[in-house]
PDB file of C-alpha atoms in Angstrom:
ATOM      1  CA  MET A1192      20.027  -8.668  14.775  1.00 66.00           C
ATOM      2  CA  PHE A1193      17.413  -6.725  12.824  1.00 73.00           C
ATOM      3  CA  VAL A1194      18.593  -3.238  11.875  1.00 74.00           C
ATOM      4  CA  TRP A1195      16.286  -0.340  12.747  1.00 73.00           C
ATOM      5  CA  ASP A1196      16.986   3.093  11.272  1.00 79.00           C
ATOM      6  CA  ILE A1197      14.834   6.166  10.721  1.00 81.00           C
ATOM      7  CA  LYS A1198      13.827   5.021   7.224  1.00 83.00           C
ATOM      8  CA  ASN A1199      12.667   1.625   8.475  1.00 84.00           C
ATOM      9  CA  ILE A1200      10.693   3.254  11.279  1.00 81.00           C
ATOM     10  CA  VAL A1201       8.937   5.588   8.826  1.00 82.00           C
ATOM     11  CA  ILE A1202       8.190   2.672   6.463  1.00 86.00           C
ATOM     12  CA  ALA A1203       6.712   0.699   9.377  1.00 84.00           C
ATOM     13  CA  LEU A1204       4.533   3.617  10.502  1.00 80.00           C
ATOM     14  CA  VAL A1205       3.253   4.319   6.990  1.00 83.00           C
ATOM     15  CA  GLY A1206       2.565   0.611   6.544  1.00 85.00           C
ATOM     16  CA  VAL A1207       0.497   0.428   9.736  1.00 81.00           C
ATOM     17  CA  VAL A1208      -1.552   3.471   8.699  1.00 79.00           C
ATOM     18  CA  ASN A1209      -2.138   1.971   5.228  1.00 84.00           C
ATOM     19  CA  ILE A1210      -3.379  -1.301   6.726  1.00 85.00           C
ATOM     20  CA  ILE A1211      -5.714   0.569   9.046  1.00 79.00           C
ATOM     21  CA  GLU A1212      -7.115   2.571   6.122  1.00 79.00           C
ATOM     22  CA  GLY A1213      -7.730  -0.592   4.123  1.00 84.00           C
ATOM     23  CA  VAL A1214      -9.480  -2.389   6.972  1.00 82.00           C
ATOM     24  CA  VAL A1215     -11.564   0.649   7.940  1.00 79.00           C
ATOM     25  CA  VAL A1216     -12.740   1.219   4.357  1.00 80.00           C
ATOM     26  CA  TYR A1217     -13.559  -2.460   3.851  1.00 84.00           C
ATOM     27  CA  THR A1218     -15.512  -2.798   7.099  1.00 80.00           C
ATOM     28  CA  ARG A1219     -17.716   0.137   6.121  1.00 76.00           C
ATOM     29  CA  ASN A1220     -19.230  -1.969   3.318  1.00 78.00           C
ATOM     30  CA  ARG A1221     -18.083  -5.583   3.120  1.00 82.00           C
ATOM     31  CA  ILE A1222     -20.295  -6.482   0.149  1.00 86.00           C
ATOM     32  CA  SER A1223     -18.889  -3.725  -2.085  1.00 85.00           C
ATOM     33  CA  ARG A1224     -16.577  -4.994  -4.823  1.00 87.00           C
ATOM     34  CA  ILE A1225     -14.822  -1.611  -4.757  1.00 88.00           C
ATOM     35  CA  ASN A1226     -14.010  -1.982  -1.062  1.00 87.00           C
ATOM     36  CA  PHE A1227     -12.966  -5.607  -1.595  1.00 91.00           C
ATOM     37  CA  TRP A1228     -10.474  -4.783  -4.357  1.00 92.00           C
ATOM     38  CA  PHE A1229      -9.207  -1.831  -2.368  1.00 91.00           C
ATOM     39  CA  LEU A1230      -8.514  -4.164   0.569  1.00 92.00           C
ATOM     40  CA  ILE A1231      -6.654  -6.559  -1.768  1.00 94.00           C
ATOM     41  CA  LEU A1232      -4.663  -3.618  -3.153  1.00 95.00           C
ATOM     42  CA  VAL A1233      -3.753  -2.447   0.349  1.00 93.00           C
ATOM     43  CA  GLY A1234      -2.726  -6.014   1.209  1.00 94.00           C
ATOM     44  CA  SER A1235      -0.392  -6.070  -1.813  1.00 96.00           C
ATOM     45  CA  ILE A1236       1.098  -2.716  -0.856  1.00 95.00           C
ATOM     46  CA  SER A1237       1.499  -3.834   2.765  1.00 92.00           C
ATOM     47  CA  LEU A1238       3.365  -6.989   1.711  1.00 94.00           C
ATOM     48  CA  TRP A1239       5.625  -4.840  -0.476  1.00 96.00           C
ATOM     49  CA  MET A1240       6.343  -2.494   2.423  1.00 93.00           C
ATOM     50  CA  ALA A1241       6.915  -5.330   4.908  1.00 92.00           C
ATOM     51  CA  SER A1242       9.316  -7.083   2.554  1.00 94.00           C
ATOM     52  CA  MET A1243      11.266  -3.837   2.006  1.00 94.00           C
ATOM     53  CA  LEU A1244      11.451  -3.449   5.786  1.00 90.00           C
ATOM     54  CA  MET A1245      12.784  -6.993   6.185  1.00 91.00           C
ATOM     55  CA  TYR A1246      15.146  -6.616   3.220  1.00 94.00           C
ATOM     56  CA  ARG A1247      16.684  -3.418   4.581  1.00 92.00           C
ATOM     57  CA  GLY A1248      16.847  -4.723   8.151  1.00 89.00           C
ATOM     58  CA  SER A1249      18.166  -8.237   7.475  1.00 89.00           C
ATOM     59  CA  PRO A1250      21.663  -8.643   8.925  1.00 86.00           C
ATOM     60  CA  ASP A1251      23.071 -11.390   6.675  1.00 88.00           C
ATOM     61  CA  TYR A1252      23.362 -12.273   2.993  1.00 92.00           C
ATOM     62  CA  PHE A1253      20.916 -15.185   2.775  1.00 93.00           C
ATOM     63  CA  GLN A1254      18.088 -13.323   4.536  1.00 93.00           C
ATOM     64  CA  THR A1255      18.731 -10.287   2.341  1.00 94.00           C
ATOM     65  CA  VAL A1256      18.448 -12.290  -0.891  1.00 95.00           C
ATOM     66  CA  PHE A1257      15.339 -14.098   0.350  1.00 96.00           C
ATOM     67  CA  TRP A1258      13.570 -10.855   1.197  1.00 95.00           C
ATOM     68  CA  ALA A1259      14.753  -9.245  -2.037  1.00 95.00           C
ATOM     69  CA  ARG A1260      12.860 -11.945  -3.947  1.00 96.00           C
ATOM     70  CA  ILE A1261       9.754 -11.444  -1.782  1.00 96.00           C
ATOM     71  CA  LEU A1262      10.132  -7.691  -2.331  1.00 96.00           C
ATOM     72  CA  TYR A1263      10.092  -7.999  -6.110  1.00 97.00           C
ATOM     73  CA  PHE A1264       7.345 -10.616  -6.051  1.00 97.00           C
ATOM     74  CA  SER A1265       5.110  -8.411  -3.888  1.00 96.00           C
ATOM     75  CA  ALA A1266       5.712  -5.470  -6.232  1.00 96.00           C
ATOM     76  CA  THR A1267       4.234  -7.508  -9.109  1.00 97.00           C
ATOM     77  CA  THR A1268       0.928  -7.784  -7.232  1.00 97.00           C
ATOM     78  CA  ILE A1269       0.426  -4.004  -6.924  1.00 96.00           C
ATOM     79  CA  PRO A1270      -0.182  -3.042 -10.597  1.00 96.00           C
ATOM     80  CA  PHE A1271      -2.170  -6.270 -11.031  1.00 96.00           C
ATOM     81  CA  THR A1272      -4.586  -5.561  -8.175  1.00 96.00           C
ATOM     82  CA  PHE A1273      -4.707  -1.840  -8.996  1.00 96.00           C
ATOM     83  CA  LEU A1274      -5.756  -2.705 -12.557  1.00 95.00           C
ATOM     84  CA  TYR A1275      -8.700  -4.746 -11.284  1.00 94.00           C
ATOM     85  CA  PHE A1276      -9.605  -1.954  -8.898  1.00 93.00           C
ATOM     86  CA  THR A1277      -9.827   0.456 -11.873  1.00 93.00           C
ATOM     87  CA  PHE A1278     -12.190  -1.976 -13.604  1.00 92.00           C
ATOM     88  CA  VAL A1279     -14.785  -1.825 -10.795  1.00 89.00           C
ATOM     89  CA  PHE A1280     -14.252   1.748  -9.535  1.00 88.00           C
ATOM     90  CA  PRO A1281     -16.329   3.884  -9.099  1.00 82.00           C
ATOM     91  CA  GLY A1282     -19.390   1.864 -10.165  1.00 75.00           C
ATOM     92  CA  GLU A1283     -20.415  -1.626  -9.096  1.00 64.00           C
ATOM     93  CA  LYS A1284     -21.956  -2.699 -12.420  1.00 72.00           C
ATOM     94  CA  PHE A1285     -18.811  -3.783 -14.284  1.00 72.00           C
ATOM     95  CA  GLN A1286     -18.650  -7.538 -14.874  1.00 77.00           C
ATOM     96  CA  LEU A1287     -15.318  -9.322 -15.277  1.00 77.00           C
ATOM     97  CA  GLY A1288     -15.291 -11.262 -18.563  1.00 81.00           C
ATOM     98  CA  PHE A1289     -13.079 -13.962 -20.072  1.00 85.00           C
ATOM     99  CA  LEU A1290     -10.275 -11.480 -20.788  1.00 86.00           C
ATOM    100  CA  HIS A1291     -10.187 -10.221 -17.200  1.00 85.00           C
ATOM    101  CA  ARG A1292     -10.447 -13.664 -15.618  1.00 87.00           C
ATOM    102  CA  PHE A1293      -8.050 -15.716 -17.750  1.00 89.00           C
ATOM    103  CA  ILE A1294      -5.888 -13.575 -20.082  1.00 93.00           C
ATOM    104  CA  ILE A1295      -4.811 -10.568 -18.008  1.00 93.00           C
ATOM    105  CA  PRO A1296      -3.489 -12.729 -15.112  1.00 95.00           C
ATOM    106  CA  ILE A1297      -1.062 -14.662 -17.374  1.00 96.00           C
ATOM    107  CA  PRO A1298       1.763 -12.032 -17.501  1.00 96.00           C
ATOM    108  CA  PHE A1299       1.370 -11.487 -13.753  1.00 97.00           C
ATOM    109  CA  ILE A1300       1.748 -15.218 -13.019  1.00 96.00           C
ATOM    110  CA  ILE A1301       4.843 -15.474 -15.234  1.00 97.00           C
ATOM    111  CA  ILE A1302       6.621 -12.406 -13.812  1.00 97.00           C
ATOM    112  CA  ALA A1303       5.683 -13.321 -10.232  1.00 96.00           C
ATOM    113  CA  ALA A1304       7.160 -16.824 -10.710  1.00 96.00           C
ATOM    114  CA  LEU A1305      10.357 -15.382 -12.210  1.00 96.00           C
ATOM    115  CA  SER A1306      10.651 -13.044  -9.226  1.00 96.00           C
ATOM    116  CA  LEU A1307      10.475 -15.862  -6.688  1.00 95.00           C
ATOM    117  CA  TRP A1308      12.458 -18.564  -8.481  1.00 95.00           C
ATOM    118  CA  PRO A1309      16.076 -18.731  -7.231  1.00 92.00           C
ATOM    119  CA  ASP A1310      18.801 -17.458  -9.586  1.00 91.00           C
ATOM    120  CA  THR A1311      16.304 -16.235 -12.165  1.00 95.00           C
ATOM    121  CA  LEU A1312      15.413 -12.551 -11.855  1.00 96.00           C
ATOM    122  CA  ILE A1313      17.532 -12.031  -8.727  1.00 96.00           C
ATOM    123  CA  HIS A1314      20.952 -13.685  -8.501  1.00 94.00           C
ATOM    124  CA  GLY A1315      22.241 -12.196  -5.258  1.00 94.00           C
ATOM    125  CA  ALA A1316      22.987  -9.058  -3.291  1.00 93.00           C
ATOM    126  CA  VAL A1317      25.887  -6.917  -2.128  1.00 92.00           C
ATOM    127  CA  ILE A1318      25.861  -5.840   1.513  1.00 89.00           C
ATOM    128  CA  GLY A1319      28.102  -2.948   2.515  1.00 80.00           C
ATOM    129  CA  GLN A1320      27.907   0.594   3.760  1.00 76.00           C
ATOM    130  CA  GLY A1321      24.723   2.385   2.761  1.00 78.00           C
ATOM    131  CA  GLU A1322      21.880   0.813   0.813  1.00 85.00           C
ATOM    132  CA  LYS A1323      22.217  -2.811  -0.281  1.00 92.00           C
ATOM    133  CA  ILE A1324      22.611  -3.649  -3.962  1.00 93.00           C
ATOM    134  CA  ILE A1325      20.595  -6.382  -5.702  1.00 95.00           C
ATOM    135  CA  ILE A1326      22.212  -8.359  -8.522  1.00 95.00           C
ATOM    136  CA  PHE A1327      19.743  -8.962 -11.381  1.00 95.00           C
ATOM    137  CA  ASN A1328      19.502 -10.822 -14.624  1.00 94.00           C
ATOM    138  CA  SER A1329      19.486  -7.683 -16.782  1.00 91.00           C
ATOM    139  CA  GLY A1330      17.226  -9.091 -19.514  1.00 94.00           C
ATOM    140  CA  LEU A1331      14.596 -10.338 -17.067  1.00 96.00           C
ATOM    141  CA  HIS A1332      14.844  -7.085 -15.140  1.00 96.00           C
ATOM    142  CA  LEU A1333      13.884  -5.185 -18.309  1.00 95.00           C
ATOM    143  CA  LEU A1334      10.972  -7.593 -18.838  1.00 96.00           C
ATOM    144  CA  TYR A1335       9.950  -7.035 -15.208  1.00 97.00           C
ATOM    145  CA  ALA A1336      10.015  -3.248 -15.700  1.00 96.00           C
ATOM    146  CA  PHE A1337       7.946  -3.593 -18.883  1.00 96.00           C
ATOM    147  CA  TYR A1338       5.308  -5.617 -17.008  1.00 97.00           C
ATOM    148  CA  ILE A1339       5.050  -3.096 -14.143  1.00 96.00           C
ATOM    149  CA  SER A1340       4.905  -0.098 -16.497  1.00 96.00           C
ATOM    150  CA  GLY A1341       2.453  -1.796 -18.855  1.00 96.00           C
ATOM    151  CA  TYR A1342      -0.091  -2.732 -16.207  1.00 97.00           C
ATOM    152  CA  PHE A1343       0.035   0.741 -14.675  1.00 96.00           C
ATOM    153  CA  PHE A1344      -0.379   2.256 -18.152  1.00 96.00           C
ATOM    154  CA  ILE A1345      -3.525   0.199 -18.763  1.00 95.00           C
ATOM    155  CA  SER A1346      -4.844   1.166 -15.309  1.00 95.00           C
ATOM    156  CA  TYR A1347      -4.430   4.887 -15.933  1.00 96.00           C
ATOM    157  CA  THR A1348      -5.923   4.537 -19.385  1.00 95.00           C
ATOM    158  CA  ASN A1349      -9.000   3.016 -17.712  1.00 93.00           C
ATOM    159  CA  LEU A1350      -9.217   5.926 -15.270  1.00 94.00           C
ATOM    160  CA  LEU A1351      -8.815   8.565 -17.994  1.00 94.00           C
ATOM    161  CA  LYS A1352     -11.565   6.950 -20.081  1.00 93.00           C
ATOM    162  CA  LYS A1353     -13.862   6.949 -17.068  1.00 92.00           C
ATOM    163  CA  ILE A1354     -13.131  10.610 -16.316  1.00 93.00           C
ATOM    164  CA  PHE A1355     -14.280  11.651 -19.794  1.00 92.00           C
ATOM    165  CA  ALA A1356     -17.305   9.324 -19.630  1.00 89.00           C
ATOM    166  CA  SER A1357     -18.510  10.394 -16.171  1.00 87.00           C
ATOM    167  CA  SER A1358     -19.755  13.542 -14.491  1.00 84.00           C
ATOM    168  CA  GLY A1359     -20.564  14.965 -11.069  1.00 82.00           C
ATOM    169  CA  ILE A1360     -19.331  13.175  -7.962  1.00 81.00           C
ATOM    170  CA  GLU A1361     -18.071  10.132  -9.888  1.00 85.00           C
ATOM    171  CA  ARG A1362     -15.736  12.284 -11.981  1.00 88.00           C
ATOM    172  CA  VAL A1363     -14.410  13.953  -8.821  1.00 85.00           C
ATOM    173  CA  GLN A1364     -13.803  10.549  -7.215  1.00 86.00           C
ATOM    174  CA  ILE A1365     -11.866   9.286 -10.238  1.00 89.00           C
ATOM    175  CA  ILE A1366      -9.755  12.455 -10.377  1.00 90.00           C
ATOM    176  CA  TYR A1367      -8.809  12.000  -6.721  1.00 86.00           C
ATOM    177  CA  VAL A1368      -7.723   8.427  -7.412  1.00 89.00           C
ATOM    178  CA  LEU A1369      -5.838   9.423 -10.573  1.00 91.00           C
ATOM    179  CA  ILE A1370      -3.845  12.226  -8.942  1.00 88.00           C
ATOM    180  CA  GLY A1371      -3.049  10.378  -5.704  1.00 86.00           C
ATOM    181  CA  THR A1372      -2.065   7.107  -7.346  1.00 91.00           C
ATOM    182  CA  LEU A1373      -0.139   8.764 -10.179  1.00 90.00           C
ATOM    183  CA  LEU A1374       2.031  10.608  -7.660  1.00 88.00           C
ATOM    184  CA  ALA A1375       2.751   7.382  -5.766  1.00 90.00           C
ATOM    185  CA  THR A1376       3.399   5.486  -8.995  1.00 92.00           C
ATOM    186  CA  ILE A1377       5.921   8.049 -10.248  1.00 92.00           C
ATOM    187  CA  VAL A1378       7.823   8.042  -6.949  1.00 91.00           C
ATOM    188  CA  GLY A1379       7.678   4.251  -6.594  1.00 92.00           C
ATOM    189  CA  THR A1380       8.646   3.316 -10.143  1.00 93.00           C
ATOM    190  CA  VAL A1381      11.479   5.843 -10.349  1.00 93.00           C
ATOM    191  CA  SER A1382      13.018   4.974  -6.962  1.00 92.00           C
ATOM    192  CA  ASN A1383      12.297   1.226  -6.853  1.00 93.00           C
ATOM    193  CA  LEU A1384      12.254   0.221 -10.527  1.00 93.00           C
ATOM    194  CA  TYR A1385      13.974   2.557 -12.994  1.00 93.00           C
ATOM    195  CA  LEU A1386      16.927   3.691 -10.852  1.00 93.00           C
ATOM    196  CA  PRO A1387      17.826   0.087  -9.889  1.00 93.00           C
ATOM    197  CA  LEU A1388      17.831  -0.693 -13.629  1.00 90.00           C
ATOM    198  CA  VAL A1389      20.957   1.480 -13.858  1.00 89.00           C
ATOM    199  CA  GLY A1390      22.402   0.268 -10.559  1.00 89.00           C
ATOM    200  CA  VAL A1391      21.205   3.095  -8.279  1.00 91.00           C
ATOM    201  CA  PHE A1392      19.681   1.797  -5.015  1.00 92.00           C
ATOM    202  CA  THR A1393      20.139   4.918  -2.871  1.00 89.00           C
ATOM    203  CA  TYR A1394      16.449   5.822  -2.941  1.00 90.00           C
ATOM    204  CA  ASN A1395      14.836   2.369  -3.122  1.00 88.00           C
ATOM    205  CA  TRP A1396      12.985   3.044   0.157  1.00 86.00           C
ATOM    206  CA  ALA A1397      11.190   6.174  -1.131  1.00 90.00           C
ATOM    207  CA  GLY A1398       8.425   4.317  -2.956  1.00 89.00           C
ATOM    208  CA  GLN A1399       7.236   2.628   0.241  1.00 89.00           C
ATOM    209  CA  ILE A1400       6.782   6.026   1.868  1.00 87.00           C
ATOM    210  CA  GLY A1401       5.315   7.752  -1.187  1.00 85.00           C
ATOM    211  CA  VAL A1402       2.651   5.074  -1.592  1.00 87.00           C
ATOM    212  CA  ALA A1403       0.783   6.671   1.320  1.00 80.00           C
ATOM    213  CA  SER A1404      -0.665   9.189  -1.164  1.00 78.00           C
ATOM    214  CA  MET A1405      -2.127   6.306  -3.183  1.00 85.00           C
ATOM    215  CA  VAL A1406      -3.912   4.644  -0.279  1.00 85.00           C
ATOM    216  CA  GLY A1407      -5.033   7.968   1.160  1.00 79.00           C
ATOM    217  CA  ALA A1408      -6.393   9.270  -2.142  1.00 80.00           C
ATOM    218  CA  ILE A1409      -8.385   6.098  -2.852  1.00 82.00           C
ATOM    219  CA  SER A1410      -9.753   6.018   0.708  1.00 77.00           C
ATOM    220  CA  TYR A1411     -10.930   9.615   0.413  1.00 75.00           C
ATOM    221  CA  ALA A1412     -12.393   9.046  -3.053  1.00 78.00           C
ATOM    222  CA  ILE A1413     -14.444   6.056  -1.886  1.00 74.00           C
ATOM    223  CA  PHE A1414     -15.981   8.147   0.902  1.00 70.00           C
ATOM    224  CA  ARG A1415     -16.121  11.416  -1.050  1.00 61.00           C
ATOM    225  CA  HIS A1416     -19.934  11.369  -1.216  1.00 53.00           C
ATOM    226  CA  HIS A1417     -20.378  10.260   2.402  1.00 53.00           C
ATOM    227  CA  LEU A1418     -19.420  13.400   4.305  1.00 43.00           C
ATOM    228  CA  PHE A1419     -20.230  11.985   7.730  1.00 45.00           C
ATOM    229  CA  ASP A1420     -18.122   8.894   7.021  1.00 58.00           C
ATOM    230  CA  ILE A1421     -15.144  11.139   6.235  1.00 58.00           C
ATOM    231  CA  ARG A1422     -15.214  12.563   9.753  1.00 64.00           C
ATOM    232  CA  VAL A1423     -15.242   9.090  11.274  1.00 66.00           C
ATOM    233  CA  ILE A1424     -12.472   7.859   8.969  1.00 64.00           C
ATOM    234  CA  ALA A1425     -10.293  10.901   9.682  1.00 66.00           C
ATOM    235  CA  THR A1426     -10.723  10.486  13.441  1.00 70.00           C
ATOM    236  CA  GLU A1427      -9.934   6.779  13.298  1.00 67.00           C
ATOM    237  CA  LEU A1428      -6.880   7.224  11.084  1.00 65.00           C
ATOM    238  CA  ILE A1429      -5.363  10.003  13.198  1.00 71.00           C
ATOM    239  CA  THR A1430      -5.999   8.038  16.379  1.00 75.00           C
ATOM    240  CA  PHE A1431      -4.568   4.807  14.968  1.00 69.00           C
ATOM    241  CA  ALA A1432      -1.526   6.643  13.598  1.00 70.00           C
ATOM    242  CA  ILE A1433      -0.794   8.066  17.057  1.00 76.00           C
ATOM    243  CA  TRP A1434      -1.192   4.597  18.575  1.00 72.00           C
ATOM    244  CA  ALA A1435       1.205   3.137  15.997  1.00 72.00           C
ATOM    245  CA  PHE A1436       3.801   5.847  16.663  1.00 72.00           C
ATOM    246  CA  LEU A1437       3.644   5.342  20.423  1.00 74.00           C
ATOM    247  CA  PHE A1438       3.766   1.558  20.035  1.00 73.00           C
ATOM    248  CA  VAL A1439       6.937   1.800  17.931  1.00 69.00           C
ATOM    249  CA  ARG A1440       8.448   4.135  20.552  1.00 71.00           C
ATOM    250  CA  PHE A1441       7.589   1.554  23.216  1.00 72.00           C
ATOM    251  CA  LEU A1442       9.289  -1.228  21.238  1.00 68.00           C
ATOM    252  CA  LEU A1443      12.408   0.860  20.647  1.00 67.00           C
ATOM    253  CA  SER A1444      12.763   2.051  24.250  1.00 68.00           C
ATOM    254  CA  ASP A1445      16.303   1.459  25.535  1.00 71.00           C
ATOM    255  CA  SER A1446      15.659   1.407  29.286  1.00 74.00           C
ATOM    256  CA  THR A1447      13.042   0.104  31.702  1.00 77.00           C
ATOM    257  CA  ARG A1448      12.201   3.664  32.701  1.00 78.00           C
ATOM    258  CA  ASP A1449      11.527   4.650  29.080  1.00 75.00           C
ATOM    259  CA  ARG A1450       9.416   1.521  28.552  1.00 75.00           C
ATOM    260  CA  VAL A1451       7.290   2.323  31.605  1.00 81.00           C
ATOM    261  CA  ILE A1452       6.783   5.927  30.463  1.00 80.00           C
ATOM    262  CA  ASP A1453       6.039   5.010  26.838  1.00 76.00           C
ATOM    263  CA  GLY A1454       3.795   2.104  27.870  1.00 80.00           C
ATOM    264  CA  SER A1455       1.810   4.293  30.250  1.00 84.00           C
ATOM    265  CA  LEU A1456       1.457   6.995  27.598  1.00 81.00           C
ATOM    266  CA  LEU A1457       0.294   4.396  25.061  1.00 75.00           C
ATOM    267  CA  ALA A1458      -2.337   3.053  27.481  1.00 82.00           C
ATOM    268  CA  LEU A1459      -3.546   6.574  28.326  1.00 83.00           C
ATOM    269  CA  VAL A1460      -3.756   7.695  24.694  1.00 79.00           C
ATOM    270  CA  GLY A1461      -5.396   4.372  23.804  1.00 75.00           C
ATOM    271  CA  PHE A1462      -8.161   4.942  26.345  1.00 78.00           C
ATOM    272  CA  PHE A1463      -8.881   8.519  25.247  1.00 77.00           C
ATOM    273  CA  GLY A1464      -8.616   7.481  21.574  1.00 73.00           C
ATOM    274  CA  ILE A1465     -11.383   4.904  21.997  1.00 74.00           C
ATOM    275  CA  PHE A1466     -13.476   7.502  23.845  1.00 75.00           C
ATOM    276  CA  LEU A1467     -12.925  10.017  21.012  1.00 74.00           C
ATOM    277  CA  ILE A1468     -13.892   7.569  18.261  1.00 68.00           C
ATOM    278  CA  ARG A1469     -17.059   6.528  20.100  1.00 72.00           C
ATOM    279  CA  SER A1470     -17.997  10.176  20.622  1.00 76.00           C
ATOM    280  CA  VAL A1471     -17.602  10.948  16.920  1.00 70.00           C
ATOM    281  CA  LEU A1472     -19.636   7.846  15.984  1.00 67.00           C
ATOM    282  CA  ARG A1473     -22.464   8.938  18.284  1.00 73.00           C
ATOM    283  CA  GLU A1474     -22.409  12.437  16.827  1.00 72.00           C
ATOM    284  CA  VAL A1475     -22.426  11.141  13.258  1.00 63.00           C
ATOM    285  CA  LYS A1476     -25.312   8.788  14.019  1.00 67.00           C
ATOM    286  CA  SER A1477     -27.383  11.605  15.510  1.00 73.00           C
ATOM    287  CA  ARG A1478     -26.657  13.866  12.503  1.00 67.00           C
ATOM    288  CA  GLU A1479     -27.649  11.125  10.063  1.00 60.00           C
ATOM    289  CA  GLN A1480     -30.944  10.657  11.953  1.00 66.00           C
ATOM    290  CA  ILE A1481     -31.590  14.400  11.705  1.00 62.00           C
TER     291      ILE A1481
END
């Protein structure tokens, strides 16, 4: 039976909010390459969070090892997609050349394949009291860490170059992305990458929670120059987060009475949430017309 604890619940809630942010940002401008790559980045992060949830909650050895491989595969997609996001953000004029289309993906493909292939990067797992322990090929694990660190390094180099080359609102947008993503990267790489290199898995769930600052910072930066959009986004995110929390409470209810109460509360809050979002949209539309 799947194991739910407070950490898994928090990971699930943060994951739902991240997905909502990605979809909301993308639907605001579907033709924008920035919004497209942000959606792909959020998808990578969401897969990483879902696989951590399944890895931590899996009750037996074989499921744990399977999800451990998906976990490390999904983590390879995050610096890769984030790098391409830094190429196109904040302007739309950047064109991907031969290097970006054919050379940069090669290390990603190799490391991703090594992560998924049985008995290559991951040999097994130890299930006991506390956090599970993953058994690695130490040499490939170092190569894996080098790939993750290297792609993030190139990404932040891109952002720093753009900060010095830009001004005004674009510079502010890039700074938001840099600070928010750097915080998430430090937490995620230390807890999920560097500590496991020395056999410490106690905090391997922290990166999935800390990544909320990355998604939130990029979402805000994209809409930084659309003040009315920020109000709509904030209303939608708060409303959706409340819905997600109540839905998880409904799923975890132990008795019929609790399910009826939580289900009724979810339906009531859902109705007023839709009413609130529509009210804000009408207000924003009228202000934009003015």
